[in-house]
């Protein structure tokens, strides 16, 4: 792992000392699961289960916070099995899907969430016309229930199609009071009243946390980093982790530590687990 500053090293040390009261929040795609061309094949890293179970024994709770629908993340990540193992150790695994609109936990094993936002159905009906106009008919459209994601990754000119589509989809979304969340060759359209930062604040309040760690890789994780900055001003130990890639660099500028993708995230979590255990010994 690579700390971005001496302050980052100090923040890591503070988190280790406070580990028993710390919540570790993790994005899914690009953080726990490698980025792949087909979103339906984005399975969690094979070593993640054991790492998360060991980590949970040293911290207050582990939370996966993703833009994916909760059921999809549970299945691709095998997170119900992970939750069983964490629950057996007397700890809790949380899953927040659709940027926090859906919630599941290893104790309350039911996905709770709202109805799709107003305007989304009309947006979907109008979307094919916009794709044709922008020469992006081959873009993959993913219906997430509470959101719609337009993927350009599989197109010949993925970056060019993304740049053409982004302003067009912003315009269409604004006419239906929806929010656009750009990511790595994907543009997601959803309700704007929930984001990952709100999840961080909600968990911090509910669990009366003693600190917070969050690892992410894309623009949708910036609100979580913002929330950690607020918690830090309240005196809580925090650590912002960037799962780095060549496609997205925005988080690296804000992170305390930068690691090489999901494998690097898991290596850092192993180190955090070992250091926390040594501190408590």
C-alpha atoms as one frame of an Amber mdcrd trajectory, in Angstrom:
protein
   0.000   0.000   0.000   1.096   3.564  -0.633   0.245   6.327   1.810  -0.329
   9.654   0.109   1.202  11.608   2.994   2.590  11.328   6.512  -0.889  12.303
   7.713  -2.227   9.207   5.975   0.132   7.000   7.963  -0.990   8.682  11.175
  -4.651   8.182  10.270  -4.017   4.490   9.656  -2.333   4.174  13.055  -5.276
   5.945  14.743  -7.745   3.593  13.066  -5.745   0.576  14.243  -5.836   1.829
  17.841  -9.611   2.416  17.641 -10.358  -0.711  15.572 -12.873  -2.256  17.989
 -15.233   0.660  17.361 -14.491   1.173  13.661 -16.845   0.426  10.768 -15.177
  -0.601   7.510 -17.171   0.404   4.431 -16.384  -1.110   1.033 -17.560  -0.432
  -2.490 -18.229  -3.564  -4.603 -17.164  -3.141  -8.245 -13.494  -2.269  -8.571
 -12.966  -2.611  -4.819 -14.094  -6.107  -3.838 -14.735  -7.374  -7.361 -12.523
  -6.779 -10.409 -14.033  -4.629 -13.160 -15.211  -6.788 -16.092 -16.889  -6.102
 -19.424 -20.103  -7.893 -18.417 -21.526  -6.512 -15.124 -23.335  -9.804 -14.536
 -19.955 -11.560 -14.266 -18.411  -9.260 -11.643 -17.810 -11.857  -8.955 -16.149
 -10.974  -5.691 -12.389 -11.618  -5.419 -11.890 -15.278  -4.426  -9.947 -14.323
  -1.291 -12.450 -11.725  -0.104 -14.620 -14.027   1.997 -11.857 -15.111   4.360
 -10.430 -11.587   4.559 -13.797 -10.038   5.471 -14.585 -12.669   8.100 -11.200
 -12.173   9.767 -11.553  -8.393   9.587 -15.016  -8.460  11.163 -13.582 -10.076
  14.284 -11.420  -6.993  14.905 -13.817  -4.131  14.041 -17.324  -3.019  14.978
 -18.924  -3.949  11.649 -18.302  -4.357   7.927 -20.547  -2.682   5.345 -20.619
  -3.171   1.574 -22.049  -0.063  -0.104 -22.730  -0.358  -3.826 -24.666   1.088
  -6.708 -25.761  -2.414  -7.651 -29.153  -3.786  -6.631 -28.795  -5.482  -3.261
 -29.887  -8.918  -4.467 -27.376  -8.829  -7.311 -24.523  -7.868  -4.990 -25.507
 -10.579  -2.500 -25.441 -13.226  -5.229 -22.286 -12.103  -7.037 -20.439 -11.619
  -3.776 -21.676 -14.700  -1.977 -22.354 -12.218   0.797 -25.086 -14.210   2.506
 -22.495 -16.906   3.201 -20.036 -14.250   4.347 -22.757 -12.815   6.581 -23.350
 -16.243   8.116 -19.704 -16.553   9.065 -19.521 -13.007  10.417 -22.738 -13.515
  12.361 -21.367 -16.715  13.895 -18.549 -14.571  15.272 -21.065 -12.234  16.876
 -20.508  -9.378  14.416 -22.589  -7.760  11.653 -22.293  -7.493   7.888 -24.351
  -4.767   6.254 -25.139  -4.430   2.570 -26.486  -1.207   1.108 -27.570  -1.499
  -2.520 -28.565   1.193  -5.022 -26.319   3.756  -3.265 -28.103   3.136   0.032
 -31.704   2.937  -1.135 -31.743  -0.780  -0.324 -30.572  -2.303   2.943 -29.774
  -5.836   4.089 -27.893  -7.158   7.088 -26.702 -10.528   8.326 -29.122 -10.214
  11.244 -32.182  -8.948   9.356 -32.004 -10.977   6.169 -34.575  -9.085   4.184
 -33.899  -6.442   1.551 -35.735  -3.248   2.415 -36.075  -0.446  -0.123 -38.398
   2.125  -1.721 -40.290   2.065  -4.979 -38.568   3.268  -8.191 -38.277   7.071
  -8.399 -40.873   9.067 -10.281 -39.818   9.734 -13.852 -37.570   6.696 -14.217
 -40.037   4.731 -16.357 -40.466   7.674 -18.730 -36.699   8.122 -18.889 -36.319
   4.474 -19.924 -38.923   4.850 -22.681 -37.111   7.868 -24.101 -33.601   6.447
 -23.711 -33.444   4.416 -26.997 -34.130   7.580 -29.019 -31.229   9.369 -27.320
 -28.897   6.406 -27.869 -29.740   6.338 -31.590 -29.221  10.091 -31.915 -25.775
   9.851 -30.318 -24.737   6.817 -32.349 -24.634   4.633 -29.256 -27.257   1.998
 -30.000 -24.765  -0.698 -28.989 -24.474   0.607 -25.432 -25.570  -1.934 -22.847
 -28.571  -0.709 -20.834 -28.912  -2.254 -17.378 -32.232  -1.906 -15.551 -31.421
  -1.863 -11.831 -34.986  -1.415 -10.643 -34.329   1.848  -8.819 -31.892   3.107
 -11.458 -30.791   2.671 -15.066 -27.136   2.231 -16.043 -25.833   2.782 -19.576
 -22.530   0.950 -20.148 -20.170   1.845 -23.009 -17.331  -0.501 -21.980 -18.111
  -3.110 -24.647 -18.319  -0.586 -27.499 -15.484  -0.104 -30.020 -14.956   3.497
 -28.922 -15.948   3.180 -25.266 -14.499   6.510 -24.138 -15.823   8.463 -27.110
 -19.316   7.036 -26.679 -19.195   7.873 -22.978 -18.246  11.503 -23.707 -21.039
  11.859 -26.268 -23.661  10.294 -24.054 -22.914  12.029 -20.767 -24.317  15.495
 -21.647 -27.248  13.962 -23.526 -28.221  11.763 -20.590 -27.749  14.626 -18.136
 -30.244  16.636 -20.152 -32.762  13.794 -20.358 -32.403  12.992 -16.657 -32.873
  16.620 -15.613 -36.210  16.740 -17.433 -37.405  13.926 -15.153 -35.845  15.182
 -11.889 -33.282  12.393 -11.855 -29.581  12.439 -10.993 -26.716  11.277 -13.218
 -23.811   9.395 -11.642 -20.916   8.903 -14.099 -18.435   6.105 -13.504 -15.950
   3.966 -15.370 -17.502   3.772 -18.847 -20.930   3.762 -17.233 -23.555   6.440
 -16.722 -26.122   5.716 -14.029 -29.404   7.571 -13.699 -31.296   7.439 -10.410
 -33.047   9.422  -7.731 -30.793  12.067  -6.231 -31.928  11.836  -2.611 -29.530
   9.044  -1.568 -25.790   8.514  -1.918 -22.953   6.671  -0.188 -22.136   9.610
   2.061 -25.565   9.385   3.646 -24.973   5.700   4.305 -21.748   6.550   6.138
 -23.486   9.147   8.306 -26.413   6.809   8.997 -24.165   3.976  10.173 -21.972
   6.338  12.175 -25.042   7.537  14.075 -26.811   4.186  14.446 -23.741   2.310
  15.662 -22.161   5.196  17.582 -18.925   4.376  15.839 -15.439   5.017  17.125
 -14.048   5.498  13.630 -14.737   4.837   9.952 -12.790   3.392   7.029 -14.059
   3.513   3.457 -12.562   1.948   0.339 -13.757   2.836  -3.151 -12.584   3.246
  -6.713 -14.924   5.563  -8.608 -16.733   8.900  -8.634 -19.733   7.459  -6.814
 -17.514   6.977  -3.763 -16.589  10.644  -3.416 -19.617  11.375  -1.222 -18.424
   8.661   1.168 -15.023  10.359   1.317 -16.790  13.675   1.992 -18.658  12.050
   4.874 -15.407  10.740   6.359 -13.989  14.261   6.228 -16.950  15.444   8.311
 -16.480  12.619  10.826 -12.795  13.523  11.106 -13.724  17.090  12.102 -15.750
  15.522  14.927 -12.633  13.826  16.239 -13.216  10.325  14.860 -10.349   8.346
  13.317 -10.949   7.879   9.589  -9.127   6.334   6.646  -9.922   6.857   2.949
  -8.708   4.067   0.675  -8.494   4.316  -3.122  -8.592   1.100  -5.126  -6.569
   2.489  -8.008  -7.002   1.884 -11.720  -5.795   3.471 -14.942  -9.368   4.484
 -15.811 -10.229   6.619 -12.806  -7.948   8.858 -10.761 -10.336  11.170  -8.922
 -10.293   9.201  -5.672  -6.521   8.965  -5.521  -6.307  12.721  -5.026  -8.556
  12.469  -1.968  -7.320   9.219  -0.451  -5.059   8.609   2.545  -3.757   5.408
   1.004  -3.750   4.069  -2.566  -3.690   0.345  -3.356  -3.635  -1.592  -6.665
  -7.216  -2.726  -7.213  -9.205  -5.356  -5.302  -6.117  -7.469  -4.545  -4.505
  -4.411  -2.973  -7.634  -3.634  -0.958  -7.645  -7.139   0.479  -3.948  -6.953
   1.308  -4.520  -3.695   3.194  -7.462  -5.227   5.077  -5.276  -8.201   6.046
  -2.692  -5.784   7.400  -5.339  -3.812   9.270  -6.681  -7.036  10.775  -3.234
  -8.163  11.888  -2.268  -4.785  13.308  -5.560  -4.439  15.193  -5.190  -7.930
  16.649  -1.634  -7.176  17.742  -2.751  -3.961  19.415  -5.436  -5.775  21.402
  -3.147  -8.659  22.397
